[in-house]
Short mmCIF file of C-alpha atoms in Angstrom, two decimals:
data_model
loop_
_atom_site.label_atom_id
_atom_site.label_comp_id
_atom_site.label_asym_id
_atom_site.label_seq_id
_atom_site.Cartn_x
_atom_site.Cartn_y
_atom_site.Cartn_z
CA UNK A 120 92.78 90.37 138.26
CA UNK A 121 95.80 91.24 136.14
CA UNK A 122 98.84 88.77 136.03
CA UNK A 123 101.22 91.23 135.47
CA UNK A 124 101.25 89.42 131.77
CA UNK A 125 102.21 92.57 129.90
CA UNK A 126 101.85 93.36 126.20
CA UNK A 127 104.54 92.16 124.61
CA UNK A 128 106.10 93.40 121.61
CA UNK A 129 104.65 90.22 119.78
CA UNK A 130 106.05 89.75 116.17
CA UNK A 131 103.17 88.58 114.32
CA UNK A 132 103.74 84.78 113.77
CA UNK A 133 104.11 82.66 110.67
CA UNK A 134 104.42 83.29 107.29
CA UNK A 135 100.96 85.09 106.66
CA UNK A 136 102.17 87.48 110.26
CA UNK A 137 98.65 86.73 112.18
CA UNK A 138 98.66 86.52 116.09
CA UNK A 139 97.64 83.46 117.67
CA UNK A 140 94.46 83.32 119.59
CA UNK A 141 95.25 84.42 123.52
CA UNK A 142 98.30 86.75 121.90
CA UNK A 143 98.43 90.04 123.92
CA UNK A 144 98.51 93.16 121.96
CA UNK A 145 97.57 97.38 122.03
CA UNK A 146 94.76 99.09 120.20
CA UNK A 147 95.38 102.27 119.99
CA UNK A 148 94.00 105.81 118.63
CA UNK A 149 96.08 108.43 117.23
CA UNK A 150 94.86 111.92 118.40
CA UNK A 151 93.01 113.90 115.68
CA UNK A 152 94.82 116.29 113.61
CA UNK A 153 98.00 115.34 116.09
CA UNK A 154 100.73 112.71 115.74
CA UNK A 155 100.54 111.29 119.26
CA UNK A 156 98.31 108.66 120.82
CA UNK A 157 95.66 109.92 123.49
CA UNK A 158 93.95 106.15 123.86
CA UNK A 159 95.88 102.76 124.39
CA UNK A 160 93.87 99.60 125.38
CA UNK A 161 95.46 96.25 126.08
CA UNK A 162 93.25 93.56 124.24
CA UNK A 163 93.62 89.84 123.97
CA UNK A 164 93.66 88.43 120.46
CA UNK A 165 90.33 85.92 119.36
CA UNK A 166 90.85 85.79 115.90
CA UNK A 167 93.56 87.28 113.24
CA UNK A 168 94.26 85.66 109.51
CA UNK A 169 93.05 87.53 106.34
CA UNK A 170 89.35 88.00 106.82
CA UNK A 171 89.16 89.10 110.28
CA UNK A 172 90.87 90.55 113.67
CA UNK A 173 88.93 90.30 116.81
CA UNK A 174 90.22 91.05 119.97
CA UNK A 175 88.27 91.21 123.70
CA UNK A 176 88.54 94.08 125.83
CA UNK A 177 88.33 92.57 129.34
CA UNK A 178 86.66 94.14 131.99
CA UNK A 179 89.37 96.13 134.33
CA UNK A 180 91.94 96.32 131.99
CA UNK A 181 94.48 99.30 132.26
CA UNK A 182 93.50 101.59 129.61
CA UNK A 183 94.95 104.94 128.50
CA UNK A 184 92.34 107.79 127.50
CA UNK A 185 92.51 111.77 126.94
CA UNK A 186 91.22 114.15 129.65
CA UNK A 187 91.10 118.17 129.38
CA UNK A 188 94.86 119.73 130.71
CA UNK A 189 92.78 120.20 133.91
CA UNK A 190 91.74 116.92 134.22
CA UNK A 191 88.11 117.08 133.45
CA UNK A 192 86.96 114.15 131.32
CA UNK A 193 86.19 115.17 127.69
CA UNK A 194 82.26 114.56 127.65
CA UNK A 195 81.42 116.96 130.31
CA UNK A 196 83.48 120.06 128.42
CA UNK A 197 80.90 122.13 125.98
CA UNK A 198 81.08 120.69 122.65
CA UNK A 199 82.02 124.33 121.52
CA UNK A 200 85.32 123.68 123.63
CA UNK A 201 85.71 120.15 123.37
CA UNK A 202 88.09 120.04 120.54
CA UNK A 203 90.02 123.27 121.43
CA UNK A 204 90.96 123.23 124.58
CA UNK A 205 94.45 121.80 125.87
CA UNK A 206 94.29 118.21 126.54
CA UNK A 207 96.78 115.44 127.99
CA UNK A 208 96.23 111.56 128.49
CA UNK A 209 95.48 109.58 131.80
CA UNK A 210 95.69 105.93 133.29
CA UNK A 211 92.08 104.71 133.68
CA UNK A 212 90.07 101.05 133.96
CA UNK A 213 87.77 100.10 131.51
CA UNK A 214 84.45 99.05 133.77
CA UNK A 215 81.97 97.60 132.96
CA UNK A 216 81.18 94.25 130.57
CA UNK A 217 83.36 93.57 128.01
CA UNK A 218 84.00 94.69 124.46
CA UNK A 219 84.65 92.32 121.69
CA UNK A 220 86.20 94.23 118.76
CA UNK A 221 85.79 93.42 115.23
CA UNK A 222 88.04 94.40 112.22
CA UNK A 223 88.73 93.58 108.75
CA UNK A 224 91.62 94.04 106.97
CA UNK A 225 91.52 97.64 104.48
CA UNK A 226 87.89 98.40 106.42
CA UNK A 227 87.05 102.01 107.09
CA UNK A 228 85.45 100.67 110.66
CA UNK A 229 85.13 98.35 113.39
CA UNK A 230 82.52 96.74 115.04
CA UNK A 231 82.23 96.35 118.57
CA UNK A 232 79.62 94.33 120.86
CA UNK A 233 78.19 94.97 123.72
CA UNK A 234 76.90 93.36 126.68
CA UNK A 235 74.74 93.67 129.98
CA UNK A 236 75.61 92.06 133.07
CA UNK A 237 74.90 88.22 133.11
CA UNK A 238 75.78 88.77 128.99
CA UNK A 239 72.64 90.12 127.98
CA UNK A 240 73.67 91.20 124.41
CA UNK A 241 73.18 94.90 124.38
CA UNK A 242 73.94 96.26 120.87
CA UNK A 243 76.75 96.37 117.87
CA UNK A 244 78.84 99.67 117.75
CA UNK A 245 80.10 100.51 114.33
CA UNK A 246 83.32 102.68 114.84
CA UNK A 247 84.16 105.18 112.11
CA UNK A 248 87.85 105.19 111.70
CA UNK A 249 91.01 104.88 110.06
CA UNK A 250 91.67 101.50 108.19
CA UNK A 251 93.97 99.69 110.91
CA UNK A 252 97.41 100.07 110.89
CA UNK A 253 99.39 96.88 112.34
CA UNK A 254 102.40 96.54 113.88
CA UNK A 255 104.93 94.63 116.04
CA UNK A 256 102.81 95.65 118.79
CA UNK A 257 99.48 95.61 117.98
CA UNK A 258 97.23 98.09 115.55
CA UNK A 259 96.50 101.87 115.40
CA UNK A 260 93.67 104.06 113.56
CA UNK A 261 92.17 107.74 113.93
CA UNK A 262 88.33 107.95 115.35
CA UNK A 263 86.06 109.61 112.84
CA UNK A 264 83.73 110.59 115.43
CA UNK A 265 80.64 109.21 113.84
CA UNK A 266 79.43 106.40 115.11
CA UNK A 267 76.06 103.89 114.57
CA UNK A 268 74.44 101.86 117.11
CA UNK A 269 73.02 98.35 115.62
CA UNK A 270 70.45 96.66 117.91
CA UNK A 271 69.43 93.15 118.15
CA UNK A 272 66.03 93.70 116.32
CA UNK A 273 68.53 95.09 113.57
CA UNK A 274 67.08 98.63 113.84
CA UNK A 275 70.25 101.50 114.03
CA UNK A 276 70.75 104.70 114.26
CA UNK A 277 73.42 107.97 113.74
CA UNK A 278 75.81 108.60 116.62
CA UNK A 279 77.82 111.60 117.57
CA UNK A 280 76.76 113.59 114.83
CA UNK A 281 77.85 117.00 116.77
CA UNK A 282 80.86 115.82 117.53
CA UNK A 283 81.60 114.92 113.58
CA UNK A 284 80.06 118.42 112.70
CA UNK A 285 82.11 119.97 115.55
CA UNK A 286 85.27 118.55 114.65
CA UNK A 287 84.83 120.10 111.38
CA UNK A 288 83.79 123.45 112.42
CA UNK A 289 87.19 122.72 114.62
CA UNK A 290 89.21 121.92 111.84
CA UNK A 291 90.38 118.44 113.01
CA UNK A 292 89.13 117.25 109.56
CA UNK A 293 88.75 118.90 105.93
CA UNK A 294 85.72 118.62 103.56
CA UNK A 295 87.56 116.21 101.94
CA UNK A 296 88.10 114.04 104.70
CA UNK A 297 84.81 114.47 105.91
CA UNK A 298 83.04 113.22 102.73
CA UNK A 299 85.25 109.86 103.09
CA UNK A 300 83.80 109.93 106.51
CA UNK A 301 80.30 109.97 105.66
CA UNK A 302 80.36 107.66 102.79
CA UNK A 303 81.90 105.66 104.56
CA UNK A 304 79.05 105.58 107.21
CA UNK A 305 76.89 105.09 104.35
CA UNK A 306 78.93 102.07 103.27
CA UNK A 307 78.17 100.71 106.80
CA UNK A 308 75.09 101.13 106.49
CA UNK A 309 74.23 99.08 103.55
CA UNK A 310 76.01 96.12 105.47
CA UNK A 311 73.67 96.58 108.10
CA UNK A 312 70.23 96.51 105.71
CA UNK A 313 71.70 93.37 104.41
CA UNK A 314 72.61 92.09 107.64
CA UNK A 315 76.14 91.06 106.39
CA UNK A 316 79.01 90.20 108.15
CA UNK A 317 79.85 90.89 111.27
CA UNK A 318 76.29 91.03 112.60
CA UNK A 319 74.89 87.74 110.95
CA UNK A 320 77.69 85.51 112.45
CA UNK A 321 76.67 85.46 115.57
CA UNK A 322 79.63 86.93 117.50
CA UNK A 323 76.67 87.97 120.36
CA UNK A 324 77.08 84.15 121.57
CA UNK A 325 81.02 84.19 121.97
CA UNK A 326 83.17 84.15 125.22
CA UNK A 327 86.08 84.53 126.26
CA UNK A 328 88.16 81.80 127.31
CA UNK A 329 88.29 81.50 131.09
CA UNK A 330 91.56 81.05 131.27
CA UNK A 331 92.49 84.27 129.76
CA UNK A 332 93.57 86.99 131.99
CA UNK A 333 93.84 90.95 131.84
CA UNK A 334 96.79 91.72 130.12
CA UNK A 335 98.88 95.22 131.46
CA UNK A 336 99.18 98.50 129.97
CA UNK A 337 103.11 98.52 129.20
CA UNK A 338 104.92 101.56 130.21
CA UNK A 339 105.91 102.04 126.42
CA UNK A 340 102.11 102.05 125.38
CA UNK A 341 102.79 104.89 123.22
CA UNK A 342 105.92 103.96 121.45
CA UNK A 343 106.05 104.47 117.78
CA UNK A 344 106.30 101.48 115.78
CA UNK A 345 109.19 100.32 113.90
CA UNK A 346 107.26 98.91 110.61
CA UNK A 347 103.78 99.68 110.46
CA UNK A 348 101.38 97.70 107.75
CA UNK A 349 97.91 97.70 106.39
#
């Protein structure tokens, strides 16, 4: 259950500007080829100093995410449509397990984990996106749209790849942009044949401290920040 422990605009502490572990803060998505943010989600910081931000995505947090103007969620509109039509943003809850969220510093992705019921480890999720912007408040990107899946055998495979050819046919990214995209994915990649870091430090056994509760979505979730850094 939520505390009512909001996200607070946190001011990065000490002289390096890391959050402390159990720090409250937003992770949010800008929308593509817009200036406004269509997805918000409270997280609770793990981590944060030069190498690495994790943060974990409790189950039943408040979360913001973007729906069609009519309010029908964005994976059951044709992909022909999916990128065209009018959209706004709703309140939702994140069900389900879990998500710990994996970033480093100038990186071109993040790296989620999954997990089953009873934490079964389900699979890595490698999130194409903007390098993270941070903040008072927490951090921003832009999705990419592709995405890999990384299992625990280490096999992986291409995500979403209509959606990343759709979005170009849509215009919500140039050739240019797209190229980063996909090497990028390709940089990814080659961390995942060498089993680098994240996957070989086994994140799959962490949890979340039990005294940790679900922070709230603040009404301002979608303020723009006063200093932003890379």
């Amino acid at each position: 259950m939520a505390d009512g422990g909001a996200v607070r605009r946190v001011e990065t502490g000490g002289a390096a500007g890391f959050w402390a572990p159990g720090s409250r803060i937003l992770w949010r998505y800008r929308e593509n080829g817009g200036t406004g943010f269509h997805i918000a989600r409270p997280v609770t910081v793990v981590r944060d100093d030069a190498e690495l931000l994790a943060v974990w995505l409790a189950p039943g947090t408040e979360c913001v995410k973007p729906v069609l103007a009519d309010g029908t969620p964005v994976h059951l509109e044709p992909l022909e449509s999916r990128y065209t039509k009018p959209r706004t943003v709703q309140r939702d809850r994140w069900f389900g397990t879990g998500v710990l969220k994996l970033a480093r510093p100038g990186e071109p992705w993040s790296v989620w984990l999954f997990w089953e019921p009873g934490w079964l480890f389900k699979n890595w999720y490698v999130n194409l996106e903007e390098p993270l912007a941070r903040w008072e408040g927490g951090v921003d990107s832009v999705d990419h749209f592709l995405d890999i899946s990384v299992h625990p055998d280490r096999s992986w495979h291409w995500r979403d790849e209509d959606e990343f050819a759709q979005a170009l046919r849509d215009g919500l990214m140039d050739d240019r942009q797209a190229g980063k995209v996909r090497a990028a994915g390709r940089a990814a990649v080659e961390v995942i044949r060498a089993w680098g870091p994240p996957f070989s430090e086994g994140w799959q056994q962490w949890r979340p401290d039990p005294s940790w509760t679900v922070p709230s979505l603040p009404e301002d979730w979608d303020r723009t920040p006063a200093h932003v850094s890379s």
